[in-house]
């Protein structure tokens, strides 16, 4: 049996051999006492790369986002986000459960909000309606197919929100993918946000961990919330050591992942019954619609799995593929071949 080609997510990347070595050799201490030298180095390095005062190591992207939301809001407020936002769709309703806030979802083409769309939904003090406490953006936008915000758009949203006294958080789980797609630095893309969460554990290939970046004051508050959530880790240097390599070496891989995603999209567009617009694939995520094959997305996904190709059905008609370090061009070619087979088998069955 051929090796598995796992296109379910970039979260599936395994630590590189260099990461394993760095983890084994990491100098450690108790990070709840702020005494883990490797965690401290990672936090300082992340803050420096983003051009900000401080960065906090957290176990997951979800914890990072939810800690930030908690710091910025009060119970009974609203958080504005795009309709497909991860904080709205995937984080176990924690914005409600933990921060006591309602997400006010706004639909935007390609998941990319503008101040024009947001400003219509911002609520000030009122006797009737919940006040807006926070705006949260996502770059790249996962469920919108890895789409990217131009820095002019996010800068404008931040400037206008700040004029109205509103903080803006960035779910930048894949901000390094956005930076690679735009040929800009992460600092250029995120400088105006009040807080930024980014993941070491996705395309950057670390086994565990995300970072929360912002001011020193934000860092101190977020650190308390991290402890409330049970995220105070002890000798976390073994993880931070891998995170350090993820930051230093991970971004170099991303243009390769993006080229593979484009390659996949262009080939999938040629398969009868598959609908995808390759020109929208600008980073490492792609969605395609299988309605016209007559098969449910779950059935297509199950057929692919029998060929060792893993890709998640995200609805009855749509499948997501995500490229990353552990899938090379040959793996993409196998995925295309398997999809042709999965769909072709059904088309023959209809004819007979
Ligand atoms: N995304 C995962 C799933 O949860 C869907 C994936 O496979 O893409 N923000 C964004 C934009 C994300 O895509 C994710 C994870 C997170 C936050 C949460 O990160 P973790 O999984 O570390 O909690």
Tab-separated table of C-alpha atoms and ligand atoms in Angstrom:
chain	number	residue	atom	x	y	z
A	1	UNK	CA	0.000	0.000	0.000
A	2	UNK	CA	1.261	3.445	-0.901
A	3	UNK	CA	1.878	5.988	1.820
A	4	UNK	CA	-1.160	7.935	3.028
A	5	UNK	CA	-1.554	11.383	1.446
A	6	UNK	CA	-3.160	13.378	4.252
A	7	UNK	CA	-4.839	16.514	2.895
A	8	UNK	CA	-7.315	16.893	5.789
A	9	UNK	CA	-5.386	19.776	7.332
A	10	UNK	CA	-1.957	21.375	7.791
A	11	UNK	CA	-2.383	20.522	11.487
A	12	UNK	CA	-1.338	16.946	10.624
A	13	UNK	CA	2.295	17.894	9.895
A	14	UNK	CA	4.783	15.896	11.956
A	15	UNK	CA	7.737	17.615	13.658
A	16	UNK	CA	10.826	17.643	11.438
A	17	UNK	CA	13.934	15.637	12.484
A	18	UNK	CA	15.613	18.939	13.475
A	19	UNK	CA	12.625	19.744	15.706
A	20	UNK	CA	12.836	16.335	17.390
A	21	UNK	CA	16.524	16.934	18.118
A	22	UNK	CA	15.889	20.448	19.435
A	23	UNK	CA	13.084	19.130	21.650
A	24	UNK	CA	15.332	16.444	23.124
A	25	UNK	CA	18.059	18.970	23.872
A	26	UNK	CA	15.872	21.872	25.054
A	27	UNK	CA	16.892	23.736	28.159
A	28	UNK	CA	13.803	23.893	30.409
A	29	UNK	CA	12.389	25.376	33.619
A	30	UNK	CA	8.953	26.000	35.117
A	31	UNK	CA	7.110	28.397	32.828
A	32	UNK	CA	4.406	29.165	35.413
A	33	UNK	CA	7.334	30.773	37.342
A	34	UNK	CA	8.437	32.357	34.015
A	35	UNK	CA	11.626	30.301	34.340
A	36	UNK	CA	11.674	28.280	31.146
A	37	UNK	CA	14.508	29.799	29.100
A	38	UNK	CA	13.360	28.212	25.832
A	39	UNK	CA	9.782	29.471	26.227
A	40	UNK	CA	11.150	32.911	27.088
A	41	UNK	CA	13.353	32.876	23.983
A	42	UNK	CA	10.433	31.820	21.764
A	43	UNK	CA	8.189	34.528	23.204
A	44	UNK	CA	10.863	37.217	22.747
A	45	UNK	CA	11.593	36.053	19.222
A	46	UNK	CA	7.900	36.048	18.211
A	47	UNK	CA	7.423	39.536	19.660
A	48	UNK	CA	10.459	40.740	17.699
A	49	UNK	CA	9.268	39.231	14.392
A	50	UNK	CA	5.884	40.938	14.798
A	51	UNK	CA	7.492	44.189	15.988
A	52	UNK	CA	5.445	44.141	19.204
A	53	UNK	CA	6.164	44.382	22.926
A	54	UNK	CA	5.293	40.838	23.964
A	55	UNK	CA	4.152	37.361	22.909
A	56	UNK	CA	2.644	34.540	24.945
A	57	UNK	CA	3.022	30.822	24.204
A	58	UNK	CA	-0.355	29.035	24.410
A	59	UNK	CA	-1.209	25.362	23.836
A	60	UNK	CA	-3.630	25.923	20.943
A	61	UNK	CA	-5.090	28.453	18.548
A	62	UNK	CA	-8.469	28.064	20.175
A	63	UNK	CA	-7.080	28.955	23.590
A	64	UNK	CA	-5.233	31.941	22.092
A	65	UNK	CA	-8.324	33.322	20.372
A	66	UNK	CA	-10.565	32.774	23.360
A	67	UNK	CA	-8.096	34.272	25.836
A	68	UNK	CA	-7.845	37.364	23.605
A	69	UNK	CA	-11.629	37.666	23.325
A	70	UNK	CA	-11.890	37.423	27.110
A	71	UNK	CA	-9.285	40.151	27.626
A	72	UNK	CA	-10.947	42.572	25.194
A	73	UNK	CA	-14.634	42.130	26.090
A	74	UNK	CA	-17.170	42.184	28.927
A	75	UNK	CA	-20.117	39.844	29.419
A	76	UNK	CA	-23.182	40.857	27.443
A	77	UNK	CA	-21.316	42.430	24.525
A	78	UNK	CA	-21.136	41.443	20.854
A	79	UNK	CA	-18.096	40.335	18.851
A	80	UNK	CA	-18.247	41.109	15.128
A	81	UNK	CA	-16.780	38.411	12.875
A	82	UNK	CA	-17.205	37.088	9.351
A	83	UNK	CA	-19.833	34.351	9.051
A	84	UNK	CA	-17.269	31.612	8.335
A	85	UNK	CA	-14.913	32.653	11.154
A	86	UNK	CA	-13.262	29.892	13.157
A	87	UNK	CA	-14.183	31.629	16.439
A	88	UNK	CA	-17.849	31.383	15.396
A	89	UNK	CA	-17.991	27.938	13.788
A	90	UNK	CA	-15.387	25.802	15.540
A	91	UNK	CA	-14.484	26.990	18.994
A	92	UNK	CA	-17.196	25.155	20.926
A	93	UNK	CA	-19.258	28.343	21.438
A	94	UNK	CA	-16.562	29.531	23.872
A	95	UNK	CA	-17.174	33.186	22.993
A	96	UNK	CA	-20.592	32.681	24.599
A	97	UNK	CA	-19.635	30.086	27.204
A	98	UNK	CA	-16.523	31.823	28.548
A	99	UNK	CA	-16.707	35.499	27.596
A	100	UNK	CA	-20.514	35.777	27.702
A	101	UNK	CA	-20.567	37.491	24.297
A	102	UNK	CA	-22.691	36.943	21.223
A	103	UNK	CA	-20.928	36.681	17.877
A	104	UNK	CA	-22.532	39.013	15.323
A	105	UNK	CA	-21.695	37.221	12.046
A	106	UNK	CA	-21.443	39.182	8.790
A	107	UNK	CA	-21.204	37.469	5.422
A	108	UNK	CA	-18.533	38.856	3.075
A	109	UNK	CA	-17.355	37.781	-0.378
A	110	UNK	CA	-14.378	35.408	0.062
A	111	UNK	CA	-14.616	35.899	3.831
A	112	UNK	CA	-12.955	39.319	3.510
A	113	UNK	CA	-14.693	42.013	5.580
A	114	UNK	CA	-14.444	45.754	4.943
A	115	UNK	CA	-15.059	48.704	7.255
A	116	UNK	CA	-18.130	49.464	5.150
A	117	UNK	CA	-19.679	46.056	6.000
A	118	UNK	CA	-18.578	46.155	9.640
A	119	UNK	CA	-19.655	49.720	10.401
A	120	UNK	CA	-23.324	48.863	9.688
A	121	UNK	CA	-23.250	46.346	12.533
A	122	UNK	CA	-21.305	48.294	15.163
A	123	UNK	CA	-23.550	49.120	18.127
A	124	UNK	CA	-22.784	51.791	20.686
A	125	UNK	CA	-24.425	52.275	24.064
A	126	UNK	CA	-28.158	51.625	23.774
A	127	UNK	CA	-31.131	50.860	25.994
A	128	UNK	CA	-32.082	47.960	23.756
A	129	UNK	CA	-29.177	46.274	22.047
A	130	UNK	CA	-25.928	44.724	23.116
A	131	UNK	CA	-22.896	46.925	22.626
A	132	UNK	CA	-20.108	45.858	20.276
A	133	UNK	CA	-17.045	44.940	22.348
A	134	UNK	CA	-14.647	43.623	19.713
A	135	UNK	CA	-14.055	43.042	16.021
A	136	UNK	CA	-12.275	39.788	15.151
A	137	UNK	CA	-10.798	39.172	11.682
A	138	UNK	CA	-9.289	35.979	10.252
A	139	UNK	CA	-6.280	36.029	7.889
A	140	UNK	CA	-6.067	33.750	6.006
A	141	UNK	CA	-9.759	32.920	6.122
A	142	UNK	CA	-9.918	29.146	6.518
A	143	UNK	CA	-13.520	28.353	5.544
A	144	UNK	CA	-13.457	30.903	2.727
A	145	UNK	CA	-10.683	28.874	1.059
A	146	UNK	CA	-7.520	30.422	2.486
A	147	UNK	CA	-8.326	33.903	1.183
A	148	UNK	CA	-6.062	36.810	2.132
A	149	UNK	CA	-6.677	40.347	3.432
A	150	UNK	CA	-4.674	43.152	1.831
A	151	UNK	CA	-2.967	45.182	4.583
A	152	UNK	CA	-4.719	48.367	3.398
A	153	UNK	CA	-8.087	46.743	4.226
A	154	UNK	CA	-7.093	45.553	7.702
A	155	UNK	CA	-5.304	48.834	8.467
A	156	UNK	CA	-8.463	50.749	7.601
A	157	UNK	CA	-10.657	48.477	9.732
A	158	UNK	CA	-8.279	48.877	12.688
A	159	UNK	CA	-7.990	52.676	12.304
A	160	UNK	CA	-11.735	53.222	12.030
A	161	UNK	CA	-12.516	50.781	14.861
A	162	UNK	CA	-9.987	52.522	17.110
A	163	UNK	CA	-11.591	55.905	16.357
A	164	UNK	CA	-14.753	54.383	17.837
A	165	UNK	CA	-12.904	52.952	20.834
A	166	UNK	CA	-13.179	49.363	19.576
A	167	UNK	CA	-10.330	46.846	19.795
A	168	UNK	CA	-9.576	44.513	16.868
A	169	UNK	CA	-8.242	40.972	17.279
A	170	UNK	CA	-6.677	38.934	14.486
A	171	UNK	CA	-7.096	35.177	14.231
A	172	UNK	CA	-3.897	34.833	12.268
A	173	UNK	CA	-3.663	31.053	12.614
A	174	UNK	CA	-2.181	31.134	9.082
A	175	UNK	CA	-0.809	34.689	8.962
A	176	UNK	CA	2.537	33.394	7.654
A	177	UNK	CA	0.627	31.935	4.674
A	178	UNK	CA	-0.914	35.362	4.057
A	179	UNK	CA	2.535	36.957	4.296
A	180	UNK	CA	3.980	34.443	1.811
A	181	UNK	CA	1.090	35.019	-0.616
A	182	UNK	CA	1.488	38.811	-0.482
A	183	UNK	CA	5.287	38.900	-0.293
A	184	UNK	CA	5.059	41.010	2.889
A	185	UNK	CA	6.249	40.533	6.457
A	186	UNK	CA	3.871	39.447	9.217
A	187	UNK	CA	4.713	42.709	11.010
A	188	UNK	CA	3.449	44.713	8.016
A	189	UNK	CA	0.188	42.734	7.990
A	190	UNK	CA	-0.574	42.914	11.698
A	191	UNK	CA	0.915	46.112	13.157
A	192	UNK	CA	-2.399	47.839	13.893
A	193	UNK	CA	-4.237	44.949	15.574
A	194	UNK	CA	-4.662	45.041	19.346
A	195	UNK	CA	-3.832	41.331	19.512
A	196	UNK	CA	-2.750	38.647	17.074
A	197	UNK	CA	-3.004	34.884	17.485
A	198	UNK	CA	-0.903	32.756	15.167
A	199	UNK	CA	-0.286	29.008	15.077
A	200	UNK	CA	3.072	27.249	15.130
A	201	UNK	CA	1.314	23.913	14.711
A	202	UNK	CA	-0.174	24.330	11.223
A	203	UNK	CA	1.894	24.978	8.079
A	204	UNK	CA	4.927	25.880	10.212
A	205	UNK	CA	4.981	22.208	11.347
A	206	UNK	CA	5.485	22.437	15.120
A	207	UNK	CA	3.752	19.600	16.974
A	208	UNK	CA	1.940	21.871	19.461
A	209	UNK	CA	1.437	25.544	20.142
A	210	UNK	CA	0.261	28.975	19.164
A	211	UNK	CA	1.286	32.503	20.137
A	212	UNK	CA	-0.610	35.582	21.255
A	213	UNK	CA	1.115	38.818	20.296
A	214	UNK	CA	0.405	42.328	21.557
A	215	UNK	CA	1.355	44.933	24.167
A	216	UNK	CA	3.003	44.100	27.490
A	217	UNK	CA	-0.251	44.961	29.225
A	218	UNK	CA	-2.204	42.606	26.956
A	219	UNK	CA	0.388	39.867	27.589
A	220	UNK	CA	-0.039	40.127	31.371
A	221	UNK	CA	-3.834	39.918	31.135
A	222	UNK	CA	-3.773	37.062	28.611
A	223	UNK	CA	-1.347	35.153	30.860
A	224	UNK	CA	-3.911	35.178	33.680
A	225	UNK	CA	-6.661	33.960	31.367
A	226	UNK	CA	-4.367	31.225	30.029
A	227	UNK	CA	-3.949	30.018	33.645
A	228	UNK	CA	-7.732	30.115	34.191
A	229	UNK	CA	-8.129	27.871	31.169
A	230	UNK	CA	-5.589	25.384	32.492
A	231	UNK	CA	-2.970	26.451	29.970
A	232	UNK	CA	-0.179	27.242	32.443
A	233	UNK	CA	2.434	24.740	31.280
A	234	UNK	CA	5.523	23.742	33.221
A	235	UNK	CA	8.650	22.529	31.344
A	236	UNK	CA	7.103	23.692	28.088
A	237	UNK	CA	10.551	24.389	26.631
A	238	UNK	CA	10.433	20.972	24.971
A	239	UNK	CA	7.542	22.328	22.880
A	240	UNK	CA	8.915	25.849	22.508
A	241	UNK	CA	12.150	24.412	21.064
A	242	UNK	CA	10.140	23.003	18.149
A	243	UNK	CA	8.222	26.291	17.952
A	244	UNK	CA	11.485	28.180	17.573
A	245	UNK	CA	12.415	26.116	14.505
A	246	UNK	CA	8.862	26.490	13.190
A	247	UNK	CA	9.333	30.278	13.287
A	248	UNK	CA	12.800	30.242	11.788
A	249	UNK	CA	12.424	27.578	9.104
A	250	UNK	CA	8.677	27.042	8.670
A	251	UNK	CA	7.902	30.060	6.454
A	252	UNK	CA	10.302	28.818	3.730
A	253	UNK	CA	7.987	25.838	3.088
A	254	UNK	CA	4.829	27.882	2.527
A	255	UNK	CA	5.383	29.015	-1.106
A	256	UNK	CA	5.851	25.312	-1.992
A	257	UNK	CA	2.567	24.449	-0.258
A	258	UNK	CA	0.831	27.276	-2.129
A	259	UNK	CA	2.181	26.089	-5.488
A	260	UNK	CA	0.956	22.556	-4.699
A	261	UNK	CA	-2.513	23.870	-3.816
A	262	UNK	CA	-2.647	25.791	-7.119
A	263	UNK	CA	-1.494	22.680	-8.986
A	264	UNK	CA	-4.236	20.614	-7.306
A	265	UNK	CA	-6.900	23.242	-8.015
A	266	UNK	CA	-5.992	23.500	-11.698
A	267	UNK	CA	-6.117	19.720	-12.146
A	268	UNK	CA	-9.347	19.312	-10.154
A	269	UNK	CA	-11.034	21.953	-12.304
A	270	UNK	CA	-10.494	19.645	-15.307
A	271	UNK	CA	-12.337	16.688	-13.735
A	272	UNK	CA	-15.959	16.363	-14.914
A	273	UNK	CA	-18.423	17.065	-12.105
A	274	UNK	CA	-15.916	18.894	-9.890
A	275	UNK	CA	-16.466	22.633	-9.432
A	276	UNK	CA	-13.612	24.851	-8.253
A	277	UNK	CA	-12.269	28.247	-9.286
A	278	UNK	CA	-8.466	27.862	-9.317
A	279	UNK	CA	-7.940	31.625	-9.474
A	280	UNK	CA	-9.299	31.864	-5.913
A	281	UNK	CA	-6.676	29.464	-4.557
A	282	UNK	CA	-3.939	31.790	-3.308
A	283	UNK	CA	-2.619	29.957	-0.224
A	284	UNK	CA	-2.722	26.319	0.949
A	285	UNK	CA	-6.483	25.664	1.320
A	286	UNK	CA	-8.962	24.689	-1.369
A	287	UNK	CA	-12.604	23.656	-1.388
A	288	UNK	CA	-14.348	21.958	-4.275
A	289	UNK	CA	-17.977	21.119	-4.930
A	290	UNK	CA	-18.916	17.601	-6.014
A	291	UNK	CA	-22.694	18.072	-6.584
A	292	UNK	CA	-22.477	17.499	-10.332
A	293	UNK	CA	-20.866	14.079	-9.836
A	294	UNK	CA	-24.149	12.802	-8.347
A	295	UNK	CA	-22.199	11.686	-5.279
A	296	UNK	CA	-22.369	13.040	-1.751
A	297	UNK	CA	-19.142	14.645	-0.530
A	298	UNK	CA	-18.933	12.036	2.258
A	299	UNK	CA	-19.044	9.247	-0.343
A	300	UNK	CA	-16.292	10.875	-2.439
A	301	UNK	CA	-14.190	11.297	0.706
A	302	UNK	CA	-14.748	7.624	1.644
A	303	UNK	CA	-13.729	6.476	-1.860
A	304	UNK	CA	-10.582	8.604	-1.705
A	305	UNK	CA	-9.732	7.062	1.669
A	306	UNK	CA	-9.751	3.568	0.145
A	307	UNK	CA	-6.924	4.845	-2.119
A	308	UNK	CA	-4.971	6.294	0.826
A	309	UNK	CA	-6.034	9.891	0.111
A	310	UNK	CA	-7.512	11.714	3.108
A	311	UNK	CA	-9.660	14.836	2.592
A	312	UNK	CA	-12.573	15.988	4.754
A	313	UNK	CA	-16.117	16.514	3.499
A	314	UNK	CA	-17.144	19.830	5.067
A	315	UNK	CA	-20.773	19.709	3.943
A	316	UNK	CA	-22.974	17.391	1.878
A	317	UNK	CA	-21.480	18.786	-1.322
A	318	UNK	CA	-18.064	20.235	-0.504
A	319	UNK	CA	-14.615	18.795	0.268
A	320	UNK	CA	-11.587	20.630	1.696
A	321	UNK	CA	-7.963	19.898	0.856
A	322	UNK	CA	-5.047	21.562	2.652
A	323	UNK	CA	-1.443	21.301	1.451
A	324	UNK	CA	1.546	21.224	3.796
A	325	UNK	CA	5.143	20.035	4.279
A	326	UNK	CA	4.226	16.353	4.510
A	327	UNK	CA	2.498	16.240	1.079
A	328	UNK	CA	4.752	16.671	-1.958
A	329	UNK	CA	3.937	17.109	-5.647
A	330	UNK	CA	3.811	13.324	-6.209
A	331	UNK	CA	1.256	13.084	-3.389
A	332	UNK	CA	-0.852	15.756	-5.097
A	333	UNK	CA	-0.672	13.803	-8.361
A	334	UNK	CA	-1.902	10.688	-6.552
A	335	UNK	CA	-4.789	12.665	-5.037
A	336	UNK	CA	-5.831	13.911	-8.492
A	337	UNK	CA	-5.655	10.383	-9.925
A	338	UNK	CA	-7.697	8.974	-7.041
A	339	UNK	CA	-10.348	11.671	-7.407
A	340	UNK	CA	-10.650	10.968	-11.130
A	341	UNK	CA	-11.187	7.305	-10.253
A	342	UNK	CA	-13.686	8.025	-7.448
A	343	UNK	CA	-15.821	10.196	-9.694
A	344	UNK	CA	-15.356	8.121	-12.856
A	345	UNK	CA	-16.567	4.959	-11.119
A	346	UNK	CA	-19.863	6.638	-10.300
A	347	UNK	CA	-20.295	8.055	-13.785
A	348	UNK	CA	-19.905	4.571	-15.301
A	349	UNK	CA	-22.467	3.209	-12.820
A	350	UNK	CA	-25.044	5.775	-13.997
A	351	UNK	CA	-24.562	4.793	-17.661
A	352	UNK	CA	-25.046	1.025	-17.117
B	1	LIG	N1	-8.383	24.889	12.292
B	1	LIG	C1	-8.524	23.460	12.108
B	1	LIG	C2	-9.937	22.985	12.444
B	1	LIG	O1	-10.303	23.428	13.694
B	1	LIG	C3	-10.951	23.396	11.448
B	1	LIG	C4	-8.176	23.115	10.672
B	1	LIG	O2	-7.995	21.914	10.414
B	1	LIG	O3	-8.088	24.027	9.826
B	1	LIG	N2	-8.155	29.645	13.780
B	1	LIG	C5	-8.192	29.100	12.556
B	1	LIG	C6	-8.370	29.985	11.378
B	1	LIG	C7	-8.050	27.715	12.400
B	1	LIG	O4	-8.109	27.209	11.183
B	1	LIG	C8	-7.868	26.915	13.538
B	1	LIG	C9	-7.756	25.403	13.432
B	1	LIG	C10	-7.827	27.527	14.790
B	1	LIG	C11	-7.980	28.907	14.878
B	1	LIG	C12	-7.678	26.742	16.083
B	1	LIG	O5	-6.431	26.193	16.246
B	1	LIG	P1	-6.232	24.923	17.227
B	1	LIG	O6	-6.670	23.716	16.447
B	1	LIG	O7	-4.784	24.958	17.536
B	1	LIG	O8	-7.081	25.137	18.428
